[in-house]
Short mmCIF file of C-alpha atoms and ligand atoms in Angstrom, two decimals:
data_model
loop_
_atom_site.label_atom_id
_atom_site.label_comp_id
_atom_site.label_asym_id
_atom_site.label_seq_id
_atom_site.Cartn_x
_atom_site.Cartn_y
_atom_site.Cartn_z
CA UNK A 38 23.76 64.47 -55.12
CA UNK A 39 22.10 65.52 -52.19
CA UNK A 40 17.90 65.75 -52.79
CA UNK A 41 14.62 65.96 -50.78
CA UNK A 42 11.37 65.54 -51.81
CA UNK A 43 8.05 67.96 -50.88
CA UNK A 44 4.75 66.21 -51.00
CA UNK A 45 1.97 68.05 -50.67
CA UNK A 46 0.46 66.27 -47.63
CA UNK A 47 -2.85 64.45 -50.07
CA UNK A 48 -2.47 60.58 -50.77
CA UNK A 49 -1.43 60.46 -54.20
CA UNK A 50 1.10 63.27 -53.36
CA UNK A 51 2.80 61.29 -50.77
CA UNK A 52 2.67 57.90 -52.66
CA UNK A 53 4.54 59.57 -55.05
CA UNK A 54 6.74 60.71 -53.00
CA UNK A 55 7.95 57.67 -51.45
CA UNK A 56 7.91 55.98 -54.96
CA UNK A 57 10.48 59.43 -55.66
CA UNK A 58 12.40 58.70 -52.98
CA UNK A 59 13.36 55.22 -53.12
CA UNK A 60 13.89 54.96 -56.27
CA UNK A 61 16.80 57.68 -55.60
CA UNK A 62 18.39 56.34 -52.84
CA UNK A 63 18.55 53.10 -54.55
CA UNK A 64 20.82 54.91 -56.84
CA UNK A 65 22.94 55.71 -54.06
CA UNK A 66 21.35 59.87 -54.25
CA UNK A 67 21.11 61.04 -51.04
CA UNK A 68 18.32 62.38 -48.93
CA UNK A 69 18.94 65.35 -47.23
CA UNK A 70 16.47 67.48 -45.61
CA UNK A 71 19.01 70.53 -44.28
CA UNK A 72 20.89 71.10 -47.63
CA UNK A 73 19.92 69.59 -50.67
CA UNK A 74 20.73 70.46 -53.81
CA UNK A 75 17.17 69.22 -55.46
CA UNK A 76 14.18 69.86 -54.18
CA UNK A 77 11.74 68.22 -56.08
CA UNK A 78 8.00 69.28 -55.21
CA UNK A 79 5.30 66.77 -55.53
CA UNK A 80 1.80 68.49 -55.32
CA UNK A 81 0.95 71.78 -57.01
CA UNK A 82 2.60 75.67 -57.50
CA UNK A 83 1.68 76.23 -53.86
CA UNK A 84 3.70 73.21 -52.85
CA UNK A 85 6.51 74.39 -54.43
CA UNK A 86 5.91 78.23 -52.78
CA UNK A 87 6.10 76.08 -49.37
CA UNK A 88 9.31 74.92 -50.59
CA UNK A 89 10.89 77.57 -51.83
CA UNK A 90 10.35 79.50 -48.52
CA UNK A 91 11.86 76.41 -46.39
CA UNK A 92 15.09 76.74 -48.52
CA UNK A 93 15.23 80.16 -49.70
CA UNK A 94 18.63 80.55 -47.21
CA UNK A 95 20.43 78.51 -49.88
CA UNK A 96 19.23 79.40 -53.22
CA UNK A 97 22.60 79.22 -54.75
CA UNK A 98 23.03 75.61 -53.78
CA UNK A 99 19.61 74.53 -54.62
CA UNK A 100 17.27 73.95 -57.90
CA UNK A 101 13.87 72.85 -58.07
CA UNK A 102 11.92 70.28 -60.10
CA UNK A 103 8.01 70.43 -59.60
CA UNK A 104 5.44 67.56 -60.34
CA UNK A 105 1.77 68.06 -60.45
CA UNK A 106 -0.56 65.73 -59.12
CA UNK A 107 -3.79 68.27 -59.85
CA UNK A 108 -3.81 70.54 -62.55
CA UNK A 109 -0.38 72.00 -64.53
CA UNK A 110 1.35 73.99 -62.54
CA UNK A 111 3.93 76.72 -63.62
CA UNK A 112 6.47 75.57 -60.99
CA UNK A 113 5.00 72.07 -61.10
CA UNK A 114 5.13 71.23 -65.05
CA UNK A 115 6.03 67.50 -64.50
CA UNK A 116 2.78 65.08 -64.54
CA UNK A 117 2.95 62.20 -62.66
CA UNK A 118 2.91 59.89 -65.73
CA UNK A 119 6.24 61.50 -66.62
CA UNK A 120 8.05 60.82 -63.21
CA UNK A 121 9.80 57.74 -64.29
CA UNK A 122 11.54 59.55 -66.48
CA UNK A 123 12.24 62.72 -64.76
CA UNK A 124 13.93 60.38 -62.58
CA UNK A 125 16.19 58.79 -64.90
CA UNK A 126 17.80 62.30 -66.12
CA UNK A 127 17.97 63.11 -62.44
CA UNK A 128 19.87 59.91 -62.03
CA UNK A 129 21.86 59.74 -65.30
CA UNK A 130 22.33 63.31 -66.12
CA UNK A 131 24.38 66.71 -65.50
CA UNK A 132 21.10 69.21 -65.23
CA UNK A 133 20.89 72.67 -67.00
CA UNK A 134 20.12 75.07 -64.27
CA UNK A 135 17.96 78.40 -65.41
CA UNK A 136 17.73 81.10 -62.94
CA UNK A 137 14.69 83.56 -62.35
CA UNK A 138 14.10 86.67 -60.34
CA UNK A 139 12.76 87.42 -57.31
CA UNK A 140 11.65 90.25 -55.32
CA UNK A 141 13.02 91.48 -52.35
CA UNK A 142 11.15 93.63 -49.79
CA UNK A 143 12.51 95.51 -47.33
CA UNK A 144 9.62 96.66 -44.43
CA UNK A 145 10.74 99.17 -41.93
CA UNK A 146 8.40 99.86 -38.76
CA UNK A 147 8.55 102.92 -36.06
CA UNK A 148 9.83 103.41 -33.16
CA UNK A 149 13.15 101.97 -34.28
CA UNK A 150 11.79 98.29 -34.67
CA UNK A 151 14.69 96.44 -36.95
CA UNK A 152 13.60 96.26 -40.24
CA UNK A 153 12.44 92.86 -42.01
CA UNK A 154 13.74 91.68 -45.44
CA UNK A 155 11.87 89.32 -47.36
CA UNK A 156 12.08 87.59 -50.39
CA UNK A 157 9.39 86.47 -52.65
CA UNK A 158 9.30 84.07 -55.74
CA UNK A 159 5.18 85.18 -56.88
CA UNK A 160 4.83 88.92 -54.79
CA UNK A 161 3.87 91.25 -51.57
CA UNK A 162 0.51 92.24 -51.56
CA UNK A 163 -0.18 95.22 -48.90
CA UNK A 164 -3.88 95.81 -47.81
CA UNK A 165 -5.67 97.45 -45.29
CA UNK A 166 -7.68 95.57 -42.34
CA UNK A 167 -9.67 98.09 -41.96
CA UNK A 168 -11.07 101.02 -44.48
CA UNK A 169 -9.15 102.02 -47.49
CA UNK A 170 -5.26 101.17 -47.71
CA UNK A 171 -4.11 104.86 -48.55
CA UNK A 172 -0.20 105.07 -49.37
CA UNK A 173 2.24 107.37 -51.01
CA UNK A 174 4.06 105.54 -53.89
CA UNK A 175 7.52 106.56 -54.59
CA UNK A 176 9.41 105.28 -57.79
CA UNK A 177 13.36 105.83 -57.77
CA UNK A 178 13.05 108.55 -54.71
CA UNK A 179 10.45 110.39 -57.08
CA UNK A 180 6.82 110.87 -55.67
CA UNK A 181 4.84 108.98 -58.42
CA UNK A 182 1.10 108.91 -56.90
CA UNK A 183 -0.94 108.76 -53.81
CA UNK A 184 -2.81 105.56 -54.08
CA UNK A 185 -6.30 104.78 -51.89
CA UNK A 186 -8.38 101.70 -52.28
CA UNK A 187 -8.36 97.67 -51.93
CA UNK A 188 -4.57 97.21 -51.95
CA UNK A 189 -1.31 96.86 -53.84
CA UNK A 190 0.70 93.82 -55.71
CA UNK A 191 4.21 94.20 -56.37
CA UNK A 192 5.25 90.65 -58.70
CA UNK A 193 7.86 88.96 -60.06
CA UNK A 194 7.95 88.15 -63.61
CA UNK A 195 7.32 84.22 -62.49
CA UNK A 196 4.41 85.75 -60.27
CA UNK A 197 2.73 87.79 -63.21
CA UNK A 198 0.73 84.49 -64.10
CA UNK A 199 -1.04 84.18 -60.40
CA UNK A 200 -3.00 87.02 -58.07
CA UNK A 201 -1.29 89.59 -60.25
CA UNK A 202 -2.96 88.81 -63.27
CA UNK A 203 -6.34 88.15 -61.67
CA UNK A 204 -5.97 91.86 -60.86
CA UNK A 205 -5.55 93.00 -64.64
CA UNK A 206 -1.65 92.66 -64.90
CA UNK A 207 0.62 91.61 -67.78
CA UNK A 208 2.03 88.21 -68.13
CA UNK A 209 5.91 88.47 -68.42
CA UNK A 210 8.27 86.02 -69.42
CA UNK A 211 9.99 85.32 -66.32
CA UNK A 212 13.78 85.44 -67.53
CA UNK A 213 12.74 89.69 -67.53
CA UNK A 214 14.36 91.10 -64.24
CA UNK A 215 12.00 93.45 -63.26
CA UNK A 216 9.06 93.73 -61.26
CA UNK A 217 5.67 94.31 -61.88
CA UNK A 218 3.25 96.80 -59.57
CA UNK A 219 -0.92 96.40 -59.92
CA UNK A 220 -3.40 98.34 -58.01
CA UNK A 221 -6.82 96.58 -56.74
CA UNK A 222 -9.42 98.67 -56.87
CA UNK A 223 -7.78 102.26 -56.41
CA UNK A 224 -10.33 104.97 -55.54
CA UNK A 225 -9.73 107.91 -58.44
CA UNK A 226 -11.02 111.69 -57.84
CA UNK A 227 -10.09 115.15 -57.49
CA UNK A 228 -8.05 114.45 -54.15
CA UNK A 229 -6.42 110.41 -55.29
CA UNK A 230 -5.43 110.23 -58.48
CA UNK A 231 -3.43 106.65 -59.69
CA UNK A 232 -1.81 105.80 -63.13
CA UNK A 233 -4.99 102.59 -63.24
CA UNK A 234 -2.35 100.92 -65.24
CA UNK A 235 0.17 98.01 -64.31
CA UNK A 236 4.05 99.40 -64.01
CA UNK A 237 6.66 97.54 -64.81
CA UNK A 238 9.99 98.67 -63.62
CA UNK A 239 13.35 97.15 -64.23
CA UNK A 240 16.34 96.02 -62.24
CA UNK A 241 17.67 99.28 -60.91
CA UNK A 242 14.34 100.77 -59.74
CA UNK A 243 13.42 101.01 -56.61
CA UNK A 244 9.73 101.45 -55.19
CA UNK A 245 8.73 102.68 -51.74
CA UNK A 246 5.13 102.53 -50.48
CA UNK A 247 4.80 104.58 -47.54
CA UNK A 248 1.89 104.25 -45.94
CA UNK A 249 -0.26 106.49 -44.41
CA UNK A 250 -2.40 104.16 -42.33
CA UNK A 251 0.20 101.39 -41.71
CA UNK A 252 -0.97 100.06 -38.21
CA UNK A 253 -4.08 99.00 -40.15
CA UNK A 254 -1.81 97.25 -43.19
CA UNK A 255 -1.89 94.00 -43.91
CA UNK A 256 0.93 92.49 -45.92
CA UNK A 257 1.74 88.82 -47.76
CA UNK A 258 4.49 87.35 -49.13
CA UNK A 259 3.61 84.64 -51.64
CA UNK A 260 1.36 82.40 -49.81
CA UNK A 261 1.80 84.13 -46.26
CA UNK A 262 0.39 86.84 -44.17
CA UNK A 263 3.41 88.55 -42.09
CA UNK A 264 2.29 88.69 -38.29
CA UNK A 265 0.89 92.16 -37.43
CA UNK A 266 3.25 93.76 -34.84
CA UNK A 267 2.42 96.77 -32.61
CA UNK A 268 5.05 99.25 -34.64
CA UNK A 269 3.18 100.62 -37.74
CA UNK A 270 4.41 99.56 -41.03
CA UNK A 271 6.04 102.82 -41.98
CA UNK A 272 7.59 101.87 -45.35
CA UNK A 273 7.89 98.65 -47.51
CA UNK A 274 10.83 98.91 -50.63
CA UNK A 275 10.42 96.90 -53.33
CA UNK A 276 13.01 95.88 -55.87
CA UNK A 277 14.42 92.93 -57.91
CA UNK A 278 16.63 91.09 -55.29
CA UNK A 279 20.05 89.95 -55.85
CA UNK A 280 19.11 86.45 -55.28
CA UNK A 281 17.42 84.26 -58.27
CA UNK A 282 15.47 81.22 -58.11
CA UNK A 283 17.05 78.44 -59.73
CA UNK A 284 15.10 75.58 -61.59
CA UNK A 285 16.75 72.38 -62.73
CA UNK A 286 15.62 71.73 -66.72
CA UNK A 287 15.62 68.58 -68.30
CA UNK A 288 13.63 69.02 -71.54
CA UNK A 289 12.00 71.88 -73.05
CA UNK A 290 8.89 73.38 -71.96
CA UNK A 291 8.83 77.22 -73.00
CA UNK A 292 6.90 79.22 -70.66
CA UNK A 293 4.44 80.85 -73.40
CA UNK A 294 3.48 76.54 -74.03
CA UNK A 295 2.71 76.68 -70.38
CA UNK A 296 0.70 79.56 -70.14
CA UNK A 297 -1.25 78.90 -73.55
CA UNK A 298 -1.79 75.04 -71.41
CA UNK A 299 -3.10 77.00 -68.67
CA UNK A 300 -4.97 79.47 -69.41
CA UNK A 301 -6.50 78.86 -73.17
CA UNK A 302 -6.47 75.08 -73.88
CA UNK A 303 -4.01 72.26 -74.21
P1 NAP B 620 -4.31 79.25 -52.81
O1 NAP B 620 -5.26 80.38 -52.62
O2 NAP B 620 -4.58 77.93 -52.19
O3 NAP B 620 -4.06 79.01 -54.38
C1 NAP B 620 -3.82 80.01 -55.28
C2 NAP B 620 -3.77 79.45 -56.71
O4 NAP B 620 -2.70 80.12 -57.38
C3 NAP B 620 -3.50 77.96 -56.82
O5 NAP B 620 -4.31 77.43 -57.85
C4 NAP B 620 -2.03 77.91 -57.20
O6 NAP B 620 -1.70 76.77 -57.97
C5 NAP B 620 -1.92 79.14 -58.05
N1 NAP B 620 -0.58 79.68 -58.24
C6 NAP B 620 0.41 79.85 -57.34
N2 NAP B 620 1.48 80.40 -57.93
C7 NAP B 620 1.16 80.58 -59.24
C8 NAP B 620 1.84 81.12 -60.36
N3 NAP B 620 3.08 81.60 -60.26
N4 NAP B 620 1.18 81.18 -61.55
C9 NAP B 620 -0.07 80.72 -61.67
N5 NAP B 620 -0.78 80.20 -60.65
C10 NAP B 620 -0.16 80.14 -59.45
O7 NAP B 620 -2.90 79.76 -52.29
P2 NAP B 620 -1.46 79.09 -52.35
O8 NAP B 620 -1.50 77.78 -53.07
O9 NAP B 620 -0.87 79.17 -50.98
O10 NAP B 620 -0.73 80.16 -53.31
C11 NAP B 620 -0.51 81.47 -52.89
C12 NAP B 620 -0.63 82.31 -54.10
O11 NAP B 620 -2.01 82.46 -54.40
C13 NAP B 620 -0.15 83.73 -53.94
O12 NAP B 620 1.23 83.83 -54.18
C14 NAP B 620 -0.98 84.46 -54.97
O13 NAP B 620 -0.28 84.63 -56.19
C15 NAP B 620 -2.16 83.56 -55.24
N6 NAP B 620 -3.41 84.28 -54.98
C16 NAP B 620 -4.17 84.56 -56.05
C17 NAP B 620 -5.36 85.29 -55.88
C18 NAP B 620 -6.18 85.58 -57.09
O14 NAP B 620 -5.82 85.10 -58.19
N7 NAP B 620 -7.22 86.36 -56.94
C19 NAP B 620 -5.73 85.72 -54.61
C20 NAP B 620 -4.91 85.41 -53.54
C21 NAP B 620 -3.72 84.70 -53.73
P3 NAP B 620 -1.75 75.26 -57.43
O15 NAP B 620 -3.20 74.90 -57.39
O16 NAP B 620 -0.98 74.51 -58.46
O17 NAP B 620 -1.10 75.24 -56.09
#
């Protein structure tokens, strides 16, 4: 088996990782930095975000394994005191695979500029850089609202636990393939008028922001902001991709355990 380890650049992070690494090669695993089929993160959930975006061009061949050296981490649920034997299944064992969804955006510019497809494993946030983002919002070809305010956040299910539940959204379990849209801060009057509510819609919906001020928009995927080009942003589509993240599992730990560990108290 081909694997590479991620570290995420701190001291303990790295120690680990060379501990990781030579105690794989010594059983004859192989390091491989173009196309493993383990990545194994070493560092926190934004380590693994890193990660994922390095190798998302061979998701079908890859899994992931995430250990945390700060605090639990929903794609980095292995502590460090558990890596010895994390690395004996990885050694000894055939792994269960699980697979989660992922969103794929679609953002299409004027004046004919080739449109840009992204995926993301947490979400796309749009915002404005300057005054109020102001957008149409389209749900399966339908005109559903005309949004103003702060911004938009279109999640997966496995991103409902980070920015969009800081904005008010539901936490879903992420084996749900659907996609999760949460307004921050919409303006609501006479002229803008916005559900105020999280949406959820599933596999076969689509959703289309099209924006009215999209030379001023300012969009991220996961844990980066996409370069501003002269075209405006006339449209970005949202739906569940085709793609899935896949996580190698080697002992139970069910997601609700995680969040309760997170979020309420071990
Ligand atoms: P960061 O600003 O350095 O860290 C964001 C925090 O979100 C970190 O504590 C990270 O965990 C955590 N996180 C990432 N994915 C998560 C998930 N699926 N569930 C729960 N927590 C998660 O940025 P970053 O490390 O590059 O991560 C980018 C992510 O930050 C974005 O995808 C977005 O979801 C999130 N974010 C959140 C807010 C907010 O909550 N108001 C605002 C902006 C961005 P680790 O410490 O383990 O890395």
């Amino acid at each position: 088996m081909k694997f590479i380890v991620a570290s995420r650049g701190d001291t303990l992070s790295n120690e680990l990782q060379q501990v990781i690494e030579n105690r794989l090669c010594q059983a004859e695993l192989i390091k491989d930095t173009r196309s493993p089929d383990m990545v194994i993160t070493v560092g926190g959930d934004g380590t693994f975000l890193q990660a994922f975006h390095d190798y998302n061009d061979r998701l079908d061949q890859t899994a992931f394994v995430g250990i945390h050296t700060g605090h639990l981490g929903f794609y980095a649920d292995w502590s460090p005191s558990e890596v010895d034997a994390l690395l004996t299944h990885i050694i000894k064992t055939p792994y269960q695979v699980i697979a989660y969804p992922l969103l794929e955006v679609v953002i299409r510019y004027a004046n004919n500029r080739e449109p840009a497809r992204y995926l993301a494993v947490n979400e796309c946030t749009v915002k404005s850089m300057e005054g109020s983002l102001v957008c149409h919002v389209e749900i399966k070809g339908e005109t559903f609202e005309t949004f103003r305010g702060d911004g938009l956040c279109m999640s997966t299910p496995s991103g409902s636990t980070a920015y969009n539940k800081a904005l008010g959204g539901a936490i879903l379990h992420p084996s749900l393939a659907s996609i999760q849209l949460s307004e921050m801060a919409s303006i609501n009057n006479r002229v803008y008028r916005t559900l105020g509510s999280p949406l959820v819609l599933p596999q076969h919906h689509t959703c289309l922001l099209k924006l009215i001020n999209g030379e001023k928009a300012q969009v991220t995927i996961d844990h980066f902001t996409l370069p501003v080009h002269q075209e405006k942003v006339e449209t970005i589509q949202c739906r569940v991709a085709e793609e899935k993240v896949r996580f190698a599992r080697f002992r139970p730990f069910p997601f609700w355990k995680r969040v309760k560990e997170s979020f309420i108290s071990d």
